[in-house]
Structures are given as structure tokens and as C-alpha cells.
PDB file of C-alpha atoms and ligand atoms in Angstrom:
ATOM      1  CA  MET A 590      83.116   8.083  50.216  1.00 71.00           C
ATOM      2  CA  ALA A 591      83.559   6.534  46.930  1.00 91.00           C
ATOM      3  CA  ARG A 592      79.980   4.744  45.648  1.00 96.00           C
ATOM      4  CA  LEU A 593      79.519   3.843  42.385  1.00 97.00           C
ATOM      5  CA  ILE A 594      76.794   1.863  40.518  1.00 98.00           C
ATOM      6  CA  LEU A 595      77.830   0.510  36.823  1.00 97.00           C
ATOM      7  CA  LEU A 596      74.856   0.373  34.471  1.00 97.00           C
ATOM      8  CA  GLY A 597      75.395  -1.084  30.808  1.00 95.00           C
ATOM      9  CA  ALA A 598      74.566  -4.064  29.126  1.00 96.00           C
ATOM     10  CA  PRO A 599      75.784  -7.486  29.506  1.00 95.00           C
ATOM     11  CA  GLY A 600      79.204  -7.319  27.505  1.00 94.00           C
ATOM     12  CA  ALA A 601      79.360  -3.559  28.423  1.00 96.00           C
ATOM     13  CA  GLY A 602      82.479  -3.981  30.404  1.00 94.00           C
ATOM     14  CA  LYS A 603      81.185  -3.397  33.777  1.00 96.00           C
ATOM     15  CA  GLY A 604      83.221  -6.220  34.946  1.00 96.00           C
ATOM     16  CA  THR A 605      86.201  -5.178  33.625  1.00 96.00           C
ATOM     17  CA  GLN A 606      86.295  -1.380  34.403  1.00 97.00           C
ATOM     18  CA  ALA A 607      84.881  -2.355  38.127  1.00 97.00           C
ATOM     19  CA  LYS A 608      88.014  -4.491  38.808  1.00 97.00           C
ATOM     20  CA  ALA A 609      90.269  -2.135  37.582  1.00 97.00           C
ATOM     21  CA  LEU A 610      88.742   0.966  39.515  1.00 95.00           C
ATOM     22  CA  ALA A 611      88.510  -1.320  42.706  1.00 95.00           C
ATOM     23  CA  THR A 612      92.252  -1.710  42.619  1.00 95.00           C
ATOM     24  CA  LEU A 613      92.967   1.747  41.952  1.00 94.00           C
ATOM     25  CA  VAL A 614      90.867   3.278  44.724  1.00 93.00           C
ATOM     26  CA  GLN A 615      91.228   0.005  46.923  1.00 94.00           C
ATOM     27  CA  ILE A 616      87.395  -0.407  47.392  1.00 96.00           C
ATOM     28  CA  PRO A 617      85.627  -3.704  47.048  1.00 97.00           C
ATOM     29  CA  HIS A 618      83.994  -4.482  43.352  1.00 98.00           C
ATOM     30  CA  ILE A 619      80.609  -6.231  44.343  1.00 98.00           C
ATOM     31  CA  SER A 620      79.794  -8.313  41.379  1.00 98.00           C
ATOM     32  CA  THR A 621      76.180 -10.117  41.858  1.00 98.00           C
ATOM     33  CA  GLY A 622      76.941 -12.267  38.776  1.00 97.00           C
ATOM     34  CA  ASP A 623      80.726 -13.100  40.414  1.00 97.00           C
ATOM     35  CA  ILE A 624      78.542 -13.640  43.459  1.00 98.00           C
ATOM     36  CA  LEU A 625      76.138 -16.163  41.839  1.00 98.00           C
ATOM     37  CA  ARG A 626      78.825 -17.890  39.850  1.00 97.00           C
ATOM     38  CA  ALA A 627      80.680 -18.947  42.778  1.00 98.00           C
ATOM     39  CA  ALA A 628      77.305 -20.136  44.536  1.00 98.00           C
ATOM     40  CA  VAL A 629      76.697 -22.289  41.767  1.00 97.00           C
ATOM     41  CA  ALA A 630      79.993 -23.510  41.373  1.00 97.00           C
ATOM     42  CA  GLN A 631      79.984 -24.329  45.241  1.00 98.00           C
ATOM     43  CA  LYS A 632      76.295 -25.734  44.666  1.00 98.00           C
ATOM     44  CA  THR A 633      75.311 -23.400  47.913  1.00 97.00           C
ATOM     45  CA  PRO A 634      71.415 -23.535  48.157  1.00 96.00           C
ATOM     46  CA  LEU A 635      71.539 -20.065  46.584  1.00 96.00           C
ATOM     47  CA  GLY A 636      73.532 -21.625  43.847  1.00 97.00           C
ATOM     48  CA  VAL A 637      71.549 -24.331  43.152  1.00 98.00           C
ATOM     49  CA  GLU A 638      68.459 -21.720  43.152  1.00 98.00           C
ATOM     50  CA  ALA A 639      70.137 -19.362  40.558  1.00 98.00           C
ATOM     51  CA  GLN A 640      71.455 -21.780  38.343  1.00 98.00           C
ATOM     52  CA  SER A 641      68.940 -22.385  35.845  1.00 97.00           C
ATOM     53  CA  TYR A 642      67.904 -19.135  35.755  1.00 98.00           C
ATOM     54  CA  MET A 643      71.310 -17.766  34.864  1.00 97.00           C
ATOM     55  CA  GLU A 644      71.768 -20.893  31.934  1.00 96.00           C
ATOM     56  CA  GLN A 645      68.988 -19.477  30.481  1.00 97.00           C
ATOM     57  CA  GLY A 646      69.788 -15.818  30.377  1.00 97.00           C
ATOM     58  CA  ASN A 647      67.137 -14.330  33.010  1.00 98.00           C
ATOM     59  CA  LEU A 648      67.477 -12.519  35.840  1.00 98.00           C
ATOM     60  CA  VAL A 649      67.513 -14.700  38.847  1.00 98.00           C
ATOM     61  CA  PRO A 650      64.270 -13.643  41.325  1.00 98.00           C
ATOM     62  CA  ASP A 651      64.873 -10.354  43.536  1.00 98.00           C
ATOM     63  CA  ASP A 652      64.430 -12.039  46.470  1.00 98.00           C
ATOM     64  CA  LEU A 653      67.411 -13.764  46.187  1.00 98.00           C
ATOM     65  CA  VAL A 654      69.617 -11.392  44.905  1.00 98.00           C
ATOM     66  CA  ILE A 655      68.279  -8.495  47.174  1.00 98.00           C
ATOM     67  CA  ALA A 656      69.136 -10.897  50.062  1.00 97.00           C
ATOM     68  CA  LEU A 657      72.650 -11.388  48.635  1.00 97.00           C
ATOM     69  CA  ILE A 658      73.244  -7.788  48.543  1.00 97.00           C
ATOM     70  CA  LYS A 659      71.731  -6.509  51.445  1.00 96.00           C
ATOM     71  CA  GLU A 660      74.473  -9.143  53.280  1.00 96.00           C
ATOM     72  CA  ARG A 661      77.225  -8.053  51.117  1.00 97.00           C
ATOM     73  CA  LEU A 662      76.849  -4.300  51.727  1.00 96.00           C
ATOM     74  CA  SER A 663      76.645  -4.872  55.671  1.00 95.00           C
ATOM     75  CA  GLN A 664      80.072  -6.258  55.741  1.00 96.00           C
ATOM     76  CA  ALA A 665      83.128  -4.165  57.142  1.00 96.00           C
ATOM     77  CA  ASP A 666      84.939  -4.028  53.894  1.00 96.00           C
ATOM     78  CA  ALA A 667      81.946  -2.439  52.270  1.00 96.00           C
ATOM     79  CA  GLN A 668      81.477   0.327  54.878  1.00 94.00           C
ATOM     80  CA  ASN A 669      84.236   2.567  53.109  1.00 91.00           C
ATOM     81  CA  GLY A 670      82.848   2.685  49.797  1.00 95.00           C
ATOM     82  CA  TRP A 671      82.126   0.048  46.524  1.00 97.00           C
ATOM     83  CA  ILE A 672      81.496  -0.309  43.112  1.00 97.00           C
ATOM     84  CA  LEU A 673      78.335  -2.263  42.164  1.00 98.00           C
ATOM     85  CA  ASP A 674      78.498  -4.178  39.043  1.00 98.00           C
ATOM     86  CA  GLY A 675      75.135  -5.893  38.085  1.00 97.00           C
ATOM     87  CA  PHE A 676      73.171  -4.659  40.546  1.00 98.00           C
ATOM     88  CA  PRO A 677      70.795  -3.284  40.420  1.00 98.00           C
ATOM     89  CA  ARG A 678      69.359  -4.994  37.443  1.00 98.00           C
ATOM     90  CA  ASN A 679      65.501  -3.896  37.320  1.00 98.00           C
ATOM     91  CA  GLU A 680      63.315  -1.018  38.530  1.00 97.00           C
ATOM     92  CA  SER A 681      62.371  -2.953  41.986  1.00 98.00           C
ATOM     93  CA  GLN A 682      66.017  -3.503  42.521  1.00 98.00           C
ATOM     94  CA  ALA A 683      66.839  -0.064  42.152  1.00 98.00           C
ATOM     95  CA  ALA A 684      64.073   1.110  44.632  1.00 98.00           C
ATOM     96  CA  PHE A 685      64.912  -1.516  47.192  1.00 98.00           C
ATOM     97  CA  LEU A 686      68.908  -0.230  47.062  1.00 98.00           C
ATOM     98  CA  ASP A 687      67.708   3.348  47.463  1.00 97.00           C
ATOM     99  CA  LYS A 688      65.877   2.688  50.311  1.00 97.00           C
ATOM    100  CA  LEU A 689      68.225   0.652  51.764  1.00 96.00           C
ATOM    101  CA  LEU A 690      70.961   2.940  51.196  1.00 95.00           C
ATOM    102  CA  GLU A 691      69.021   5.345  52.908  1.00 94.00           C
ATOM    103  CA  GLU A 692      68.207   3.379  56.168  1.00 94.00           C
ATOM    104  CA  ILE A 693      71.985   2.654  56.553  1.00 90.00           C
ATOM    105  CA  ASP A 694      72.945   6.224  55.786  1.00 90.00           C
ATOM    106  CA  GLN A 695      75.146   5.434  52.702  1.00 91.00           C
ATOM    107  CA  ALA A 696      74.690   7.752  49.314  1.00 92.00           C
ATOM    108  CA  TYR A 697      76.139   7.091  45.992  1.00 95.00           C
ATOM    109  CA  ARG A 698      77.881   9.754  43.871  1.00 93.00           C
ATOM    110  CA  TYR A 699      76.938   8.339  40.359  1.00 96.00           C
ATOM    111  CA  ALA A 700      74.986   5.612  38.262  1.00 97.00           C
ATOM    112  CA  VAL A 701      77.172   5.053  35.271  1.00 97.00           C
ATOM    113  CA  ASN A 702      76.020   3.942  31.888  1.00 97.00           C
ATOM    114  CA  LEU A 703      78.705   2.119  29.837  1.00 97.00           C
ATOM    115  CA  GLU A 704      76.888   2.549  26.379  1.00 97.00           C
ATOM    116  CA  VAL A 705      77.940  -0.019  23.582  1.00 97.00           C
ATOM    117  CA  PRO A 706      75.971  -0.872  20.505  1.00 96.00           C
ATOM    118  CA  ASP A 707      74.229  -4.655  20.745  1.00 95.00           C
ATOM    119  CA  ASP A 708      76.355  -5.704  17.552  1.00 94.00           C
ATOM    120  CA  VAL A 709      79.584  -5.044  19.711  1.00 96.00           C
ATOM    121  CA  LEU A 710      78.145  -6.337  22.802  1.00 96.00           C
ATOM    122  CA  VAL A 711      77.255  -9.758  21.005  1.00 95.00           C
ATOM    123  CA  GLN A 712      80.808 -10.145  19.372  1.00 94.00           C
ATOM    124  CA  ARG A 713      82.386  -9.246  22.735  1.00 94.00           C
ATOM    125  CA  MET A 714      80.542 -11.995  24.563  1.00 95.00           C
ATOM    126  CA  LEU A 715      80.434 -14.487  22.071  1.00 94.00           C
ATOM    127  CA  GLY A 716      84.701 -14.018  22.001  1.00 93.00           C
ATOM    128  CA  ARG A 717      84.582 -14.518  25.771  1.00 90.00           C
ATOM    129  CA  GLY A 718      83.534 -18.131  26.182  1.00 85.00           C
ATOM    130  CA  ARG A 719      81.647 -17.892  29.547  1.00 89.00           C
ATOM    131  CA  ALA A 720      78.997 -20.297  30.340  1.00 89.00           C
ATOM    132  CA  ASP A 721      76.115 -18.509  29.371  1.00 92.00           C
ATOM    133  CA  ASP A 722      78.093 -16.517  26.521  1.00 93.00           C
ATOM    134  CA  THR A 723      76.183 -19.038  23.851  1.00 94.00           C
ATOM    135  CA  GLU A 724      74.281 -17.401  20.701  1.00 93.00           C
ATOM    136  CA  ASP A 725      70.626 -18.177  22.448  1.00 94.00           C
ATOM    137  CA  VAL A 726      71.891 -17.245  25.608  1.00 95.00           C
ATOM    138  CA  ILE A 727      73.342 -13.840  24.815  1.00 96.00           C
ATOM    139  CA  ARG A 728      70.037 -12.715  22.736  1.00 95.00           C
ATOM    140  CA  GLN A 729      67.971 -13.746  25.499  1.00 96.00           C
ATOM    141  CA  ARG A 730      70.346 -11.591  28.174  1.00 97.00           C
ATOM    142  CA  LEU A 731      70.216  -8.640  25.853  1.00 97.00           C
ATOM    143  CA  GLN A 732      66.642  -9.224  25.552  1.00 97.00           C
ATOM    144  CA  VAL A 733      66.084  -9.012  29.327  1.00 98.00           C
ATOM    145  CA  TYR A 734      68.319  -6.022  29.585  1.00 97.00           C
ATOM    146  CA  HIS A 735      66.498  -4.086  27.255  1.00 97.00           C
ATOM    147  CA  ASN A 736      63.321  -4.660  28.690  1.00 98.00           C
ATOM    148  CA  GLN A 737      63.994  -4.590  32.392  1.00 98.00           C
ATOM    149  CA  THR A 738      67.457  -2.802  32.737  1.00 98.00           C
ATOM    150  CA  ALA A 739      67.495  -0.452  30.430  1.00 97.00           C
ATOM    151  CA  PRO A 740      64.731   1.869  31.769  1.00 98.00           C
ATOM    152  CA  LEU A 741      66.953   1.839  35.060  1.00 98.00           C
ATOM    153  CA  ILE A 742      68.787   4.653  32.777  1.00 98.00           C
ATOM    154  CA  ASP A 743      65.789   7.284  33.297  1.00 98.00           C
ATOM    155  CA  PHE A 744      65.169   6.096  36.792  1.00 98.00           C
ATOM    156  CA  TYR A 745      68.651   7.475  37.771  1.00 98.00           C
ATOM    157  CA  ARG A 746      68.683  10.557  35.315  1.00 98.00           C
ATOM    158  CA  VAL A 747      65.624  11.901  37.039  1.00 98.00           C
ATOM    159  CA  ARG A 748      67.328  11.292  40.670  1.00 96.00           C
ATOM    160  CA  HIS A 749      70.311  13.511  38.708  1.00 97.00           C
ATOM    161  CA  LYS A 750      72.623  10.792  39.593  1.00 97.00           C
ATOM    162  CA  LEU A 751      73.216   9.556  35.732  1.00 98.00           C
ATOM    163  CA  VAL A 752      76.669   9.944  33.892  1.00 97.00           C
ATOM    164  CA  SER A 753      76.930   8.252  30.641  1.00 97.00           C
ATOM    165  CA  LEU A 754      79.792   7.065  28.967  1.00 97.00           C
ATOM    166  CA  ASP A 755      80.908   5.814  25.550  1.00 97.00           C
ATOM    167  CA  GLY A 756      81.890   2.162  26.199  1.00 97.00           C
ATOM    168  CA  ASN A 757      82.980   1.629  22.433  1.00 97.00           C
ATOM    169  CA  ILE A 758      86.458   2.599  23.084  1.00 96.00           C
ATOM    170  CA  PRO A 759      89.590   1.137  24.347  1.00 96.00           C
ATOM    171  CA  PRO A 760      89.196  -0.023  27.936  1.00 96.00           C
ATOM    172  CA  GLU A 761      92.094   2.160  29.213  1.00 96.00           C
ATOM    173  CA  ALA A 762      90.153   5.240  27.684  1.00 96.00           C
ATOM    174  CA  VAL A 763      86.976   4.121  29.583  1.00 97.00           C
ATOM    175  CA  LEU A 764      89.080   3.911  32.743  1.00 96.00           C
ATOM    176  CA  ASP A 765      90.488   7.229  32.371  1.00 95.00           C
ATOM    177  CA  LYS A 766      87.285   8.689  32.216  1.00 95.00           C
ATOM    178  CA  LEU A 767      85.919   6.528  35.034  1.00 95.00           C
ATOM    179  CA  LYS A 768      88.841   7.723  37.471  1.00 93.00           C
ATOM    180  CA  SER A 769      88.096  11.192  36.809  1.00 91.00           C
ATOM    181  CA  LEU A 770      84.312  10.659  38.739  1.00 89.00           C
ATOM    182  CA  PHE A 771      86.185  10.400  41.540  1.00 80.00           C
TER     183      PHE A 771
HETATM  184  P1  ADP B1320      76.486 -10.162  32.570  1.00 88.85           P
HETATM  185  O1  ADP B1320      76.048  -8.403  32.824  1.00 88.85           O
HETATM  186  O2  ADP B1320      77.497 -10.154  31.128  1.00 88.85           O
HETATM  187  O3  ADP B1320      75.204 -10.233  32.027  1.00 88.85           O
HETATM  188  P2  ADP B1320      76.574 -10.606  35.053  1.00 88.85           P
HETATM  189  O4  ADP B1320      77.300 -11.520  35.300  1.00 88.85           O
HETATM  190  O5  ADP B1320      76.441  -9.171  35.541  1.00 88.85           O
HETATM  191  O6  ADP B1320      77.001 -10.877  33.447  1.00 88.85           O
HETATM  192  O7  ADP B1320      75.555 -11.904  35.138  1.00 88.85           O
HETATM  193  C1  ADP B1320      75.141 -12.852  34.499  1.00 88.85           C
HETATM  194  C2  ADP B1320      73.942 -13.498  35.024  1.00 88.85           C
HETATM  195  O8  ADP B1320      73.722 -13.541  36.397  1.00 88.85           O
HETATM  196  C3  ADP B1320      72.660 -12.625  34.652  1.00 88.85           C
HETATM  197  O9  ADP B1320      72.047 -13.413  33.245  1.00 88.85           O
HETATM  198  C4  ADP B1320      71.344 -13.017  35.472  1.00 88.85           C
HETATM  199  O10 ADP B1320      71.078 -14.475  35.829  1.00 88.85           O
HETATM  200  C5  ADP B1320      72.366 -13.200  37.113  1.00 88.85           C
HETATM  201  N1  ADP B1320      72.424 -11.953  37.930  1.00 88.85           N
HETATM  202  C6  ADP B1320      73.377 -11.231  37.838  1.00 88.85           C
HETATM  203  N2  ADP B1320      73.056  -9.993  38.655  1.00 88.85           N
HETATM  204  C7  ADP B1320      71.601 -10.336  38.704  1.00 88.85           C
HETATM  205  C8  ADP B1320      70.690  -9.360  39.579  1.00 88.85           C
HETATM  206  N3  ADP B1320      70.942  -8.305  40.107  1.00 88.85           N
HETATM  207  N4  ADP B1320      69.300  -9.697  39.901  1.00 88.85           N
HETATM  208  C9  ADP B1320      68.996 -10.774  39.329  1.00 88.85           C
HETATM  209  N5  ADP B1320      69.932 -11.865  38.444  1.00 88.85           N
HETATM  210  C10 ADP B1320      71.015 -11.502  38.138  1.00 88.85           C
END
């Protein structure tokens, strides 16, 4: 069963790669960022709550994203595998995910860390022009990444699940390496 967690800083290419891989392997690409942005656009209760955190480059509270991911992983199309993009993003989300997957008897193969230097990340995000891709918010998101998300590299390393890939090469080359993990 193909289950993959994509780690990496904002701008590392998780979304691009997850989308391409999901199409190739025919399993869902589950992006908490995409789900949250859709909720914001539709002004659902989740979106209304999440919006200010996202605009400031901070993490949306754990209880909200945990409920969201629990619901998404229970859906029918997620029973044959998935690619997770943007979750988990801190240690408590990672601990929750491990526990949930054990309960529902699903195991992931790898957590893949896409490595890209900070200066390249900033250039990529500035070029992308999403609502939260302004210079101040980018700086905040990178800080949140280094403080809260980067420690997950060790979380998965000690569980022998970590694969590190150079994300600073052309997207097709990254995709080739990811394909070889299936
Ligand atoms: P990027 O990785 O480029 O920052 P995402 O689309 O993954 O973009 O996330 C955008 C924003 O959505 C984050 O800055 C954060 O506010 C929120 N978000 C996404 N996933 C999570 C999560 N797992 N926990 C908390 N907040 C999240």
C-alpha cells in the first residue's frame, strides 16, 4: 500500500510533487493547506477560524487540523493509500498521526524530506504570489518551519522512516527519485 508523508519547508515543492505523484500512482493527494484554503474561500466555520493564523504565517491550531485530517483519512478514497502534504507540521501532530494510523491499521512507508536552502525557498515563494507569500509572512512561515516542523526530521529518522531528497534540482528529477520509492 502506498502511503507517503512529504516533509519540507514552505516552498520546498511538496505540493507540486505530491500532485504529480498522486496522479501517477492514482491515490489521493491530501494537502492540509489546500483543504484549509478551500475552507477559507467558502467561509465555512473551519475557514473562518483558520484564516487569521494563515494570513500571519502561523500554524492553525492542532485541534482543527487534527479533526480535519482524521475525517479525510476515514474517507473511502483514502483506504488504498495517500500522499500527505503539509501534515504533520509539529511533534504533537506527528504523534497524533502515528497513533491514529496504528488504530486504523494503516502504515506509511516513508516520510520524505525535500531539502531546499532558505534563500531558494524565499525566491520561489515570492515568485508564486499566493495570498500568504508576502515577504513578512514568508519570513514568519520559515521561522515556524525551523522551530516546529524541522524537528520532525529527527522524529522520523529515529523511527527509521526518513528519506532525505535534494529538492533543489529540477522538478522532473525530484519526481523521478520519488517514483523510485514506490
Ligand atoms: P506552505 O507549505 O507553502 O507554507 P501550505 O499550503 O502547506 O503551504 O500551508 C499554508 C498554511 O496553512 C500554513 O502556513 C498554516 O497556516 C496552514 N496549515 C497547513 N497545514 C497545517 C497543519 N498541519 N497545521 C497547522 N497549520 C497548517
